[in-house]
Every structure is written in C-alpha cells, then in structure tokens.
XYZ file of C-alpha atoms in Angstrom:
671
model
C 68.580 33.825 -184.995
C 68.080 30.783 -182.854
C 71.768 29.982 -182.925
C 72.589 33.495 -181.899
C 70.161 33.261 -179.100
C 71.649 30.039 -177.926
C 75.085 31.575 -178.033
C 74.155 34.608 -175.956
C 72.092 32.792 -173.349
C 75.017 31.436 -171.327
C 76.545 34.888 -171.171
C 73.248 36.295 -169.846
C 72.931 33.626 -167.160
C 76.506 34.122 -166.122
C 75.968 37.881 -165.750
C 72.846 37.329 -163.663
C 74.700 34.971 -161.370
C 77.509 37.460 -160.943
C 75.045 40.268 -160.180
C 73.199 38.093 -157.691
C 76.436 37.105 -156.022
C 77.537 40.718 -155.877
C 74.173 41.723 -154.369
C 74.402 38.941 -151.815
C 77.892 39.975 -150.824
C 76.747 43.578 -150.449
C 73.746 42.488 -148.356
C 75.971 40.412 -146.120
C 78.274 43.351 -145.706
C 75.453 45.709 -144.704
C 73.984 43.099 -142.329
C 77.184 42.676 -140.351
C 76.723 43.488 -136.633
C 78.022 46.850 -135.503
C 81.053 46.220 -133.257
C 80.365 49.514 -131.525
C 76.845 48.504 -130.481
C 77.314 46.872 -127.066
C 74.413 44.682 -125.991
C 73.668 43.455 -122.472
C 71.195 40.807 -121.345
C 69.326 41.590 -118.112
C 67.348 38.965 -116.211
C 66.171 38.125 -112.711
C 63.294 38.758 -110.353
C 61.548 41.820 -108.893
C 64.588 43.992 -108.212
C 65.668 43.543 -111.834
C 62.061 43.930 -112.980
C 61.917 47.265 -111.166
C 59.743 48.084 -108.170
C 60.149 51.861 -107.709
C 58.144 54.509 -109.501
C 60.274 56.413 -112.027
C 60.785 60.095 -111.298
C 61.143 63.024 -113.698
C 64.904 62.559 -114.147
C 64.406 58.872 -114.937
C 61.776 59.569 -117.561
C 63.897 62.146 -119.396
C 65.367 60.672 -122.572
C 68.991 59.484 -122.228
C 69.458 60.102 -125.962
C 69.829 57.796 -128.991
C 72.889 55.972 -127.637
C 70.892 53.948 -125.084
C 68.496 51.474 -126.720
C 66.031 48.827 -125.580
C 64.854 45.742 -127.447
C 61.523 45.123 -125.692
C 60.752 41.569 -124.656
C 56.986 42.284 -124.856
C 54.786 44.749 -126.689
C 54.111 48.093 -124.980
C 50.971 50.133 -125.754
C 51.447 53.847 -126.418
C 51.060 56.288 -123.508
C 51.210 60.046 -123.084
C 54.891 59.668 -122.183
C 56.054 57.283 -124.927
C 55.046 55.867 -128.323
C 54.043 52.253 -128.883
C 56.823 49.696 -128.511
C 57.054 46.371 -130.302
C 58.746 43.204 -129.116
C 62.086 42.692 -130.842
C 62.362 46.207 -132.315
C 64.951 48.606 -130.917
C 63.591 51.770 -129.303
C 64.609 54.506 -126.916
C 65.485 53.112 -123.472
C 63.302 55.007 -121.029
C 61.449 53.333 -118.158
C 59.770 51.008 -117.877
C 62.209 48.644 -119.555
C 60.746 45.323 -118.468
C 56.969 45.349 -119.065
C 54.397 48.170 -119.346
C 53.450 48.180 -115.658
C 56.893 47.707 -114.120
C 59.075 50.385 -112.566
C 62.584 51.749 -112.386
C 65.260 49.052 -112.681
C 69.055 48.962 -112.234
C 69.341 48.613 -116.014
C 68.069 52.193 -116.479
C 71.038 53.899 -114.848
C 73.395 51.104 -115.859
C 72.852 52.132 -119.488
C 73.075 55.835 -118.691
C 76.360 55.276 -116.840
C 77.863 53.486 -119.836
C 76.684 56.281 -122.130
C 78.519 58.736 -119.854
C 81.638 56.554 -119.555
C 82.191 55.191 -123.069
C 83.183 57.049 -126.283
C 80.380 58.709 -128.213
C 80.645 56.249 -131.115
C 79.572 53.395 -128.856
C 75.905 52.646 -128.382
C 74.392 50.623 -125.546
C 71.480 48.198 -125.904
C 69.661 46.115 -123.309
C 67.282 43.179 -123.496
C 65.313 42.869 -120.296
C 63.423 39.774 -119.076
C 62.506 39.633 -115.387
C 59.645 38.319 -113.266
C 58.975 39.321 -109.689
C 59.404 36.412 -107.269
C 60.656 33.900 -109.843
C 62.824 30.998 -108.715
C 66.110 30.505 -110.567
C 64.555 27.306 -111.930
C 62.304 29.559 -113.993
C 65.338 30.267 -116.223
C 66.494 26.634 -116.590
C 65.079 25.056 -119.778
C 64.810 21.598 -118.212
C 62.939 22.926 -115.168
C 60.725 25.609 -116.710
C 57.714 23.451 -117.765
C 57.412 21.871 -114.322
C 57.973 25.191 -112.549
C 55.346 27.005 -114.590
C 52.715 24.299 -114.221
C 53.274 23.224 -110.626
C 55.366 25.616 -108.547
C 54.779 29.133 -109.829
C 52.277 31.016 -107.600
C 48.995 32.142 -109.110
C 49.881 35.835 -109.082
C 52.883 35.076 -111.302
C 50.885 33.372 -114.062
C 50.188 36.548 -116.007
C 53.824 37.629 -115.930
C 54.946 34.215 -117.161
C 52.324 34.271 -119.895
C 53.760 37.577 -121.162
C 56.850 35.537 -122.103
C 54.834 32.556 -123.447
C 55.623 30.725 -120.195
C 59.311 30.485 -121.070
C 61.294 33.574 -120.047
C 64.614 31.908 -120.887
C 63.548 31.148 -124.457
C 62.284 34.740 -124.888
C 65.633 36.103 -123.701
C 67.632 33.838 -126.025
C 65.369 34.434 -129.026
C 65.729 38.195 -128.748
C 69.433 37.935 -127.988
C 70.002 36.025 -131.222
C 68.126 38.691 -133.131
C 70.134 41.414 -131.400
C 73.393 39.700 -132.351
C 72.657 40.653 -135.959
C 72.869 44.303 -134.878
C 75.598 44.356 -132.287
C 77.838 42.428 -129.917
C 76.801 40.975 -126.561
C 79.262 42.301 -123.985
C 77.798 41.181 -120.676
C 74.956 39.585 -118.719
C 73.316 41.363 -115.781
C 71.431 39.375 -113.155
C 69.562 40.315 -109.994
C 68.004 37.195 -108.526
C 68.338 35.173 -105.378
C 65.789 36.484 -102.886
C 63.405 33.638 -103.715
C 66.246 31.134 -103.321
C 67.583 32.484 -100.032
C 69.393 29.676 -98.239
C 69.180 27.247 -101.185
C 72.559 25.385 -101.316
C 71.984 24.530 -104.989
C 71.384 28.117 -106.065
C 74.950 28.898 -107.145
C 75.101 25.754 -109.260
C 71.778 26.600 -110.929
C 72.929 30.158 -111.682
C 76.006 28.633 -113.348
C 73.750 26.422 -115.444
C 71.779 29.465 -116.649
C 74.993 31.338 -117.458
C 76.529 28.342 -119.246
C 73.318 27.793 -121.217
C 73.282 31.419 -122.357
C 76.932 31.273 -123.409
C 76.330 28.023 -125.273
C 73.069 28.969 -126.977
C 74.440 32.349 -128.057
C 77.981 31.132 -128.820
C 79.506 33.526 -126.303
C 82.970 33.210 -124.775
C 82.650 33.485 -120.970
C 85.989 35.283 -120.685
C 84.563 38.015 -122.964
C 81.056 38.131 -121.467
C 81.079 38.467 -117.703
C 78.125 37.768 -115.437
C 77.385 40.805 -113.235
C 75.252 39.944 -110.199
C 73.745 42.624 -107.970
C 73.424 42.044 -104.261
C 70.164 42.240 -102.330
C 68.516 44.954 -100.241
C 70.411 45.228 -96.982
C 68.406 47.867 -95.097
C 71.182 48.269 -92.492
C 71.184 44.536 -91.873
C 67.394 44.336 -91.592
C 66.643 43.384 -95.196
C 63.952 40.737 -95.553
C 66.332 38.509 -97.545
C 69.566 39.547 -95.850
C 70.500 35.867 -95.603
C 70.919 35.842 -99.368
C 73.820 38.293 -99.264
C 76.425 35.702 -98.305
C 75.485 33.285 -101.061
C 75.648 36.099 -103.645
C 79.017 37.275 -102.324
C 80.334 33.724 -102.736
C 79.008 33.220 -106.285
C 82.413 34.029 -107.929
C 83.711 30.846 -106.273
C 81.368 28.924 -108.574
C 81.497 31.187 -111.652
C 84.987 32.589 -112.159
C 83.758 35.218 -114.652
C 81.156 36.499 -112.184
C 81.454 39.887 -110.531
C 79.224 40.849 -107.590
C 77.845 44.396 -107.583
C 77.700 45.752 -104.032
C 74.424 47.037 -102.627
C 76.069 48.580 -99.562
C 74.198 51.754 -98.540
C 71.753 51.476 -101.454
C 68.528 52.894 -100.055
C 65.391 50.804 -99.949
C 61.632 51.072 -99.766
C 59.614 50.514 -96.594
C 59.143 46.798 -97.352
C 62.917 46.245 -96.874
C 62.753 43.916 -99.873
C 62.971 46.316 -102.804
C 65.196 49.288 -103.484
C 63.648 52.731 -103.764
C 64.288 54.947 -106.791
C 67.554 56.282 -105.368
C 68.675 52.744 -104.555
C 67.989 51.520 -108.090
C 69.925 54.448 -109.522
C 72.910 53.833 -107.295
C 72.944 50.082 -107.936
C 72.527 50.656 -111.673
C 75.456 53.077 -111.721
C 77.580 50.486 -109.924
C 76.707 47.875 -112.559
C 77.721 50.401 -115.223
C 80.955 51.335 -113.498
C 81.955 47.667 -113.198
C 81.301 47.046 -116.899
C 83.118 50.242 -117.936
C 86.210 49.164 -115.994
C 86.102 45.685 -117.505
C 85.936 47.223 -120.965
C 88.938 49.424 -120.207
C 87.231 52.789 -119.719
C 87.252 55.215 -116.791
C 83.762 55.157 -115.211
C 81.799 58.406 -115.090
C 78.518 59.089 -113.330
C 75.706 60.638 -115.429
C 75.596 64.364 -114.772
C 71.780 64.357 -114.618
C 71.558 61.724 -111.906
C 69.391 63.263 -109.155
C 71.037 63.469 -105.781
C 70.131 65.190 -102.558
C 71.644 68.652 -102.653
C 71.716 68.848 -98.903
C 70.600 66.478 -96.219
C 68.137 68.043 -93.833
C 68.505 66.647 -90.344
C 65.379 66.898 -88.238
C 66.316 67.427 -84.579
C 64.974 65.125 -81.919
C 63.022 67.980 -80.321
C 60.926 68.540 -83.469
C 57.296 67.512 -83.052
C 54.487 66.999 -85.526
C 52.333 70.126 -85.694
C 48.734 70.074 -84.538
C 47.543 70.920 -88.057
C 48.911 67.705 -89.582
C 46.324 65.182 -90.696
C 46.582 62.226 -88.285
C 48.989 59.582 -89.513
C 51.437 62.075 -91.011
C 54.848 62.742 -89.512
C 55.288 66.133 -91.199
C 55.058 69.114 -90.956
C 57.145 69.367 -87.807
C 58.270 72.274 -85.654
C 61.356 72.377 -83.432
C 62.136 74.361 -80.304
C 63.683 77.132 -82.379
C 60.312 77.451 -84.170
C 61.741 76.164 -87.456
C 59.248 74.213 -89.528
C 60.134 71.040 -91.450
C 58.123 69.993 -94.472
C 58.248 66.821 -96.537
C 56.326 65.662 -99.595
C 56.630 62.699 -101.929
C 56.730 63.950 -105.523
C 58.857 61.545 -107.580
C 58.151 63.213 -110.926
C 58.660 66.793 -109.749
C 61.518 68.956 -110.973
C 61.158 71.870 -108.552
C 59.208 72.006 -105.296
C 58.798 75.107 -103.132
C 57.072 75.755 -99.813
C 55.687 79.270 -99.292
C 55.060 80.390 -95.703
C 55.167 83.737 -93.898
C 55.892 85.642 -97.132
C 59.032 83.618 -97.856
C 59.608 80.804 -100.333
C 61.897 77.898 -99.505
C 63.212 75.501 -102.146
C 62.488 71.938 -101.108
C 65.484 69.660 -101.607
C 65.263 66.175 -103.148
C 66.157 63.320 -100.836
C 66.929 60.907 -103.687
C 63.974 58.715 -102.777
C 61.226 60.616 -104.549
C 60.728 62.968 -101.633
C 61.490 66.647 -101.101
C 62.235 68.367 -97.808
C 62.600 71.923 -96.566
C 63.364 73.644 -93.286
C 62.351 77.255 -92.643
C 63.856 80.097 -90.705
C 62.443 80.516 -87.188
C 58.778 81.449 -87.612
C 56.633 83.800 -85.527
C 54.344 82.098 -83.055
C 50.734 81.704 -84.106
C 48.823 80.386 -87.085
C 50.197 80.686 -90.614
C 48.798 79.763 -94.021
C 51.183 78.018 -96.375
C 51.281 76.527 -99.854
C 53.468 74.139 -101.716
C 54.332 74.609 -105.367
C 55.362 71.882 -107.793
C 56.767 73.004 -111.118
C 54.904 76.315 -110.948
C 51.528 75.091 -109.642
C 50.346 75.972 -106.113
C 48.622 73.253 -104.137
C 47.768 72.294 -100.570
C 50.185 70.081 -98.677
C 48.331 66.733 -98.554
C 49.631 66.251 -94.999
C 47.899 69.406 -93.714
C 44.384 70.082 -92.583
C 42.793 72.703 -94.833
C 41.704 76.223 -93.930
C 39.826 78.714 -96.062
C 41.995 81.787 -96.571
C 43.577 83.743 -99.431
C 40.300 83.189 -101.333
C 40.896 79.432 -101.393
C 41.650 76.403 -99.266
C 45.162 76.501 -97.791
C 47.458 74.459 -95.658
C 47.916 75.706 -92.114
C 50.628 75.530 -89.500
C 50.439 76.519 -85.858
C 53.678 77.655 -84.256
C 52.880 77.164 -80.586
C 53.162 79.792 -77.897
C 53.982 78.874 -74.356
C 51.499 78.881 -71.513
C 50.492 82.440 -72.454
C 48.465 80.844 -75.256
C 46.347 78.708 -72.950
C 43.433 81.126 -73.304
C 42.822 79.817 -76.847
C 43.513 76.129 -76.105
C 40.808 73.705 -74.957
C 41.086 73.102 -71.227
C 40.104 70.157 -69.096
C 37.746 70.537 -66.182
C 35.496 73.150 -67.777
C 32.267 72.924 -69.743
C 32.538 73.325 -73.511
C 30.080 74.929 -75.845
C 29.125 73.939 -79.386
C 29.760 75.341 -82.837
C 26.677 74.641 -84.935
C 26.451 74.673 -88.696
C 23.260 76.286 -89.995
C 21.701 77.082 -93.371
C 19.204 79.874 -93.649
C 17.090 81.319 -96.441
C 17.967 84.803 -97.648
C 15.810 86.528 -100.272
C 18.211 89.493 -100.054
C 21.274 87.480 -101.001
C 23.321 88.343 -104.070
C 25.023 84.932 -104.130
C 22.131 82.485 -103.825
C 19.169 82.298 -101.527
C 20.524 79.637 -99.176
C 23.447 80.682 -97.029
C 25.695 79.046 -94.489
C 26.726 80.309 -91.065
C 28.227 78.975 -87.850
C 26.759 79.655 -84.416
C 28.604 79.190 -81.144
C 26.392 78.390 -78.168
C 27.871 78.401 -74.644
C 27.939 75.176 -72.639
C 25.102 76.240 -70.360
C 22.792 76.818 -73.333
C 22.063 73.072 -73.395
C 21.232 72.691 -69.711
C 17.623 71.952 -68.860
C 17.633 74.532 -66.096
C 18.377 77.197 -68.714
C 15.676 76.123 -71.124
C 14.023 79.540 -70.923
C 17.125 81.642 -70.530
C 17.959 84.046 -73.356
C 21.414 85.177 -74.433
C 23.087 88.201 -76.033
C 24.667 87.768 -79.463
C 28.012 88.774 -80.959
C 28.146 88.873 -84.777
C 31.772 88.130 -85.546
C 33.200 88.641 -89.043
C 36.398 87.311 -90.628
C 38.738 89.056 -93.063
C 39.017 89.432 -96.826
C 39.412 86.116 -98.632
C 38.457 84.020 -95.601
C 35.200 82.279 -94.745
C 32.636 81.610 -92.081
C 34.768 78.752 -90.677
C 37.856 80.928 -90.212
C 37.172 82.224 -86.709
C 36.457 78.690 -85.463
C 39.323 76.871 -87.205
C 42.097 79.438 -87.493
C 40.963 81.733 -84.682
C 40.002 79.069 -82.114
C 37.087 81.297 -81.156
C 35.177 78.548 -79.336
C 38.077 77.812 -76.978
C 38.560 81.502 -76.256
C 34.848 81.773 -75.440
C 34.718 78.595 -73.343
C 37.719 79.604 -71.244
C 36.598 83.201 -70.751
C 33.062 82.163 -69.765
C 34.314 79.384 -67.452
C 36.638 81.821 -65.653
C 33.897 84.431 -65.294
C 35.728 86.930 -67.522
C 32.941 86.953 -70.104
C 29.185 86.525 -69.834
C 27.660 83.572 -71.711
C 26.750 84.683 -75.223
C 26.080 83.382 -78.714
C 28.584 84.083 -81.487
C 27.426 84.098 -85.109
C 29.898 83.842 -88.009
C 28.959 84.302 -91.666
C 30.923 84.535 -94.944
C 30.017 88.211 -95.337
C 30.325 88.014 -99.139
C 34.084 88.558 -98.880
C 35.277 85.066 -99.714
C 35.765 86.140 -103.308
C 38.781 88.247 -104.359
C 38.788 91.968 -103.676
C 36.600 93.594 -106.294
C 38.011 97.110 -106.318
C 35.655 100.044 -106.618
C 34.931 102.635 -103.939
C 35.649 101.056 -100.572
C 36.010 104.050 -98.309
C 34.253 103.646 -95.017
C 30.522 104.056 -95.491
C 30.711 103.831 -99.278
C 31.768 100.213 -99.661
C 31.273 98.064 -102.704
C 33.250 95.010 -101.622
C 31.200 92.992 -99.145
C 28.369 95.552 -98.938
C 25.951 92.993 -100.427
C 26.100 91.288 -97.024
C 24.619 94.236 -95.141
C 20.950 93.718 -96.102
C 21.401 89.973 -95.615
C 22.689 90.485 -92.082
C 20.047 93.006 -91.091
C 17.006 91.536 -92.821
C 17.674 87.793 -92.940
C 20.415 86.534 -90.629
C 19.578 88.476 -87.468
C 15.850 87.639 -87.739
C 16.728 83.976 -88.334
C 19.006 83.822 -85.282
C 16.428 85.550 -83.087
C 13.697 83.190 -84.310
C 15.667 79.943 -83.957
C 17.846 80.554 -80.904
C 17.028 81.849 -77.444
C 18.396 85.349 -77.883
C 17.893 88.733 -76.332
C 16.862 90.535 -79.463
C 17.252 94.197 -78.514
C 20.194 96.434 -79.439
C 21.502 96.397 -75.855
C 22.268 92.709 -76.293
C 23.701 92.741 -79.769
C 27.370 93.345 -80.673
C 29.408 93.218 -83.853
C 33.143 92.880 -84.414
C 35.446 91.827 -87.186
C 39.042 91.338 -88.197
C 40.609 93.183 -91.147
C 37.827 93.660 -93.735
C 35.386 92.290 -91.181
C 36.331 95.354 -89.116
C 35.501 97.507 -92.127
C 32.108 95.819 -92.330
C 31.609 96.349 -88.602
C 32.086 100.106 -89.033
C 29.736 100.196 -92.028
C 26.971 98.204 -90.349
C 27.071 99.363 -86.738
C 27.668 103.066 -87.358
C 24.718 103.211 -89.739
C 22.463 101.067 -87.542
C 22.925 102.248 -83.986
C 19.346 101.242 -83.312
C 20.418 97.596 -83.657
C 23.893 97.423 -82.007
C 25.364 98.756 -78.760
C 28.843 97.173 -78.801
C 31.542 97.127 -81.490
C 35.147 96.135 -82.063
C 37.777 95.795 -84.760
C 40.937 93.717 -84.937
C 43.393 95.126 -87.507
C 40.330 96.810 -88.957
C 40.657 97.763 -92.634
C 39.249 101.280 -92.222
C 40.308 103.572 -95.071
C 39.495 107.143 -96.045
C 37.796 107.925 -92.755
C 37.170 111.560 -91.899
C 35.998 111.089 -88.329
C 34.310 114.473 -88.265
C 31.989 113.781 -91.198
C 31.950 109.985 -91.623
C 28.664 108.106 -91.427
C 26.579 111.275 -91.464
C 28.581 112.789 -88.613
C 27.947 109.945 -86.177
C 31.066 110.895 -84.161
C 30.299 114.622 -84.116
C 28.252 114.405 -80.917
C 30.565 112.389 -78.665
C 28.246 112.340 -75.665
C 25.375 110.904 -77.679
C 27.638 108.353 -79.355
C 29.173 107.249 -76.059
C 25.714 106.655 -74.632
C 24.698 104.459 -77.562
C 27.906 102.427 -77.942
C 28.660 100.970 -74.549
C 32.065 99.574 -75.502
C 34.204 100.421 -78.537
C 37.487 98.522 -79.008
C 40.266 98.412 -81.633
C 43.467 96.341 -81.763
C 46.335 95.643 -84.183
C 49.821 94.135 -84.135
C 53.172 95.862 -83.791
C 54.193 94.366 -87.155
C 50.772 94.843 -88.738
C 50.507 96.594 -92.078
C 47.152 97.961 -90.887
C 47.482 100.067 -87.763
C 44.512 101.838 -86.220
C 46.376 104.260 -83.987
C 45.668 107.325 -86.205
C 41.919 106.590 -86.134
C 41.993 105.999 -82.391
C 43.804 109.309 -81.847
C 41.340 111.198 -84.075
C 38.330 109.702 -82.316
C 39.708 110.480 -78.888
C 40.284 114.076 -79.936
C 36.532 114.264 -80.588
C 35.784 112.801 -77.154
C 34.843 109.315 -78.399
C 35.522 106.608 -75.866
C 37.527 103.917 -77.643
C 39.766 101.341 -76.048
C 42.815 100.126 -77.965
C 45.623 97.625 -77.567
C 48.635 96.593 -79.608
C 49.616 92.937 -79.937
C 53.351 92.713 -79.345
C 55.429 90.941 -82.001
C 52.550 89.998 -84.313
C 51.429 91.183 -87.707
C 48.247 90.877 -89.757
C 47.541 87.384 -88.481
C 45.305 85.305 -86.294
C 47.403 85.569 -83.167
C 46.786 89.328 -83.230
C 43.079 88.700 -83.645
C 42.873 85.965 -81.012
C 44.430 88.373 -78.548
C 42.013 91.072 -79.642
C 38.951 88.856 -79.227
C 40.194 87.715 -75.827
C 40.509 91.332 -74.664
C 37.214 92.407 -76.246
C 34.682 89.865 -74.979
C 35.075 90.474 -71.211
C 33.618 93.972 -71.751
C 30.538 92.889 -73.679
C 27.024 93.045 -72.327
C 28.133 94.559 -69.025
C 27.156 98.074 -67.915
C-alpha cells in the first residue's frame, strides 16, 4: 500500500501543478486590460477642479460608458450614492472632490461618448487643486511646496491627497491600467504661474514623469492643455495665454485647447457653466480627432435657444428690489425678465394672462421678453418645473390670495396724479392693530390708515376729519390700495391741488384674502366676506373714531371698494344708511341685483335715497370683465343719481381703480 502511495504521489502533485498553472493563466487572461476602455488623466488648478455650479443637464447621467475613478472618497447625497477612492463609478459632477463644481472633464467625457463607437468606454481620473503652483505636481518640489509655500486655505485640499497630488494621480493611474489603456493627459494649469519663464519646462517635467512612471509612450499619449479665461481680453490672468499658446514649442506632443469665446463668471478668472461645457467639448473634439474619429457634440448639451437682446432704452422697473437689473421695460412696453436657475429644466413667466417660456442663456440663467404690455400695474409669477414662485428680483404684493411679483408699466405724464410729487406736503400711512370680539378670524386685526399731511400740524391739533373706508378686491389685502393702488399719492396730490378735502382713509382686509368660498353671493345675501360687516360696524369704526380725530357722523363717513370691495360697499352702505352718506365702486362685483327690490327696496324711493347718499359713483374699464353699465342704466331709470365713468384701454386692474379713486374723491364731503 505504501509503495502504491509513493507511486501515485508524483502524479497527484503534477496534476495539481498543471491545474494551478491553468488557473493562473486563466486569471491572467481575465485580468488583461480592456483595449476599448480609454482612460484619461486630468490634473491642474481651479479651472480643472471646477468652479461653476452644475445645472440639471450636467447632473443627468451620461450613461455607463463614461466612468470616474475617484481620487478621494465621496459621501452619499440625495443625487448620488457613496463613492470610494479607486473604484470606478458613474461620471457625474462633481468629479474632483465632493464640494467642487463643473469641470471641463465632464463634457470632455460626454463628447467622446458621442463621438466614439459604442463599444468604447471612457474613464477619467481627476486630481486638481485650486490655486496650486505647477511645483505642486513635481515630486522633488512637493514636500517643500506643501510645507512652506502653499497658502493656508489650500492645506485642506492638499491633505485630501495626503499632501502629494502627483503620487495620488500616479497610484490611481497604475490601478486603472489594469482595467484599460491610458490614451491622453488633460491639464488646465498656469494661472498661478502667469509670467513664470520656467513654467513650460516644469510642465514638461510633470508630463515626462507621468510618461515614465506609467510607462507611456508620449507619441501615443498626448498632453492636452486648455487655455485660460479671456473675458474679451480682460481676464485676470490674460498674460498667461501667450505662455500656454507657446507650450507646444517645449512639448512636441502637446496640443493647446482654445478658450476663445468661452464664457466666464463675474470674477473673470473662472469659466461659468457654459464656458466649462464649451471648453470640455473642445478637449473631447481634439482627442476624438487624434484617435481618428469624427467629433460629435452631445445632443443634450444645453445651449441658448435664442439670444434675447435688451435694447438700450430698457430701464429697470420701479418694482425691482434695489440692486437688481431686471425686470426691465422698454419704450415699446415690452418687459424683460431674467432669473438664475442652473438646475431648472423649464422656466416660465406668467403675466397679463399669458405665459412666456424663459430661454436658457447657457450660463445658468433664463430670460424672457413679453409682448407689449398694457400700462399700469400687473401681477406676475415665475414657474420652475411646474412650481409657481415669486421672482426674487421683485418686490412682493398681496394678490391672487398670495404674495406675488409686481410690475409697473409706466404711463406718461397723465399718470402723475398717482406719483409722488415734489413741493407738496405728504401724508402718512399708519399700520394699526385693533381688537375685534366680532371677528371670525382672530380677535386682533390689522388695518392701514392714511392721514393727510396737515393732520400732524400743531395748528390742527383739534381739527377733526371725515373718513373714507376703502376696500380692496377678492384675494388681495389691506396693503393693496397703498402698494398696488398708490392711494396715498393720489390723496396727497388731490388734497394739495385743492381737488379733494383732507380726509382719513381706512383700509382693512375685509375677510376676502382667502379664496372665494362659493355659496350665495348675490347682493345683500353674501357669504363671502360678510363676516367683515359686523367687524367694520361694531369694532373698526368705533376704534377709528376713538383713536383718531374724526368727524363721526354719517355725513362725514364714506365707503368705496374695488371689485369684491365694491360688492361689500353695496352690502354695507345700502343696509346702513344711518352710518354712511357717500359711496363708490370701481369694477364693482355686483351680481344678481334687482334694483327695484334689492336691499329691502332701498332704491324704490329715489328722492329719499338721493337725499341720504350725497354722491354715488361707479367706474370700470373698457376691457373689464365686470362692467357696471347695466346697473347704472337700471338705477337711472328709477331716478337714482349715480355718476359713472369708463377707464379707456384698461381691464380689471389697478389702473382702472386708480383712475376711479382719483375721480371719486374730489366729490366727497362736499355739499
């Protein structure tokens, strides 16, 4: 048995050796680099690191053919899973480090994916540090540079690469060579070395070191060097352009990638998103040509669909928050809007019942120009990817049941009656809070009170004033008449010119800020906003009379309102003629009114009514969807004295109502 064992043992060992050898050969075969996996090394300073915020198109996956071998670990985010140094992953920005931005390498890879056959994959290894000197990539100079010359703000970035960015690049490149073939080296560096006569020689040293350490043949692995931000000749490092252009004189396998007309950020040192895309595509096109392929641009590369030229006569609107250039309005009354929304896919501006698609400018911004707009004040919204919001460049105005953007299309001198004027005294708009036990929406309520300029004068300390209770429309608020309607300027100018007597004007929310509630809202049987009536009569009027110097009898009390505020005026005044002697509506929302029977037949006895209401006024616009002419005609047939006017060329809007208020107030409190 022993002899047999001894005889079979050599055969067993021989078989094991053969199996092991076979397994090794198979392993070596499977570990061979893929010749169709093209790898590119990317290094440099901030413009290779990436300084622009990626936009939606940049963040969209380019597909499995474009890969990144991270040079540092990346924590997981809502947009991407965790990334690990040295492990291939999907190449979406950021490519350099977790807090960096869009880089030329992003659209370089996408351009190669578009240009090369589908069986070829693209991989990048990306090591870059903002502001680094070229010495930071020279092994002999790195220790001294890191310890003595690197600025303090760079320390953390250097530490991410264990204080040796060159070693990190080479280490990962060697690992990547097991998977694919290095086909090129991309560099964007030089700004820090602007004017350095030794720069070209040091770049050659870095290139030669990479070729030597990675056993690359320079004639097979070109160096592609991007030029700097030019900014129409005003780039901060424009002096570096010449030395980059001349680099091929030192490195014969170097190709310079032009940055002509690549757009830049406001610092004139870094490219903007559009500039990085364009420069990246140019890197890709150069590599594709060198590899023998016809370059193709990625079809999903965002470009401006149409350039919107803003004429020289366009001026920033009065509603823009100071410091903003847009919105603007030109002499043809076309409005221009701009917003920065780099991750947006679709942006729309909605004004005057028309929506305008905002066009991308390739820099993260969107612009739109409107048709000629009617003069006057207009609410508007912007919409990003289906969500309405307020233009951050606009002052806000409460309307449409929410805060809105606003834009004033200016009239000519005919609008001076609602503009503040020099050389006259100006009144005040006071903000008050008053207690209301009758309130449906909380016991403390807010109102605004206009007091004429003379109210403050010592000589008038005992003088008392009549009061106009002025209501806004559905979905607006107590600030609407002051902000959108410019009520205080209308009052100041009319009082200063002697057209109107000095009076107080009180503005309250009227419980119609909230959306229209439905129900029975015929005149006199209102549900929407009727909760305000006991508040007005029992709380607000007594508060105003107690805290301001008012004439508190009916002869010195008026009420008027626009749209649904006109509806409320009818409901309140016509059922409380013992408290009001003057009334007006501007585009009044009066529905279902039988003038012969309404409000317990208040219009039936015209003589009695005309004695009690000293002035009755109604206005509307020629383009208004609420027109009061039928009511006016019916009232006049009964003998009711009612004045009316039509605002030419305006609709259901504040210019109609400004004109109405301006025509109404000269008749108040005069007999």
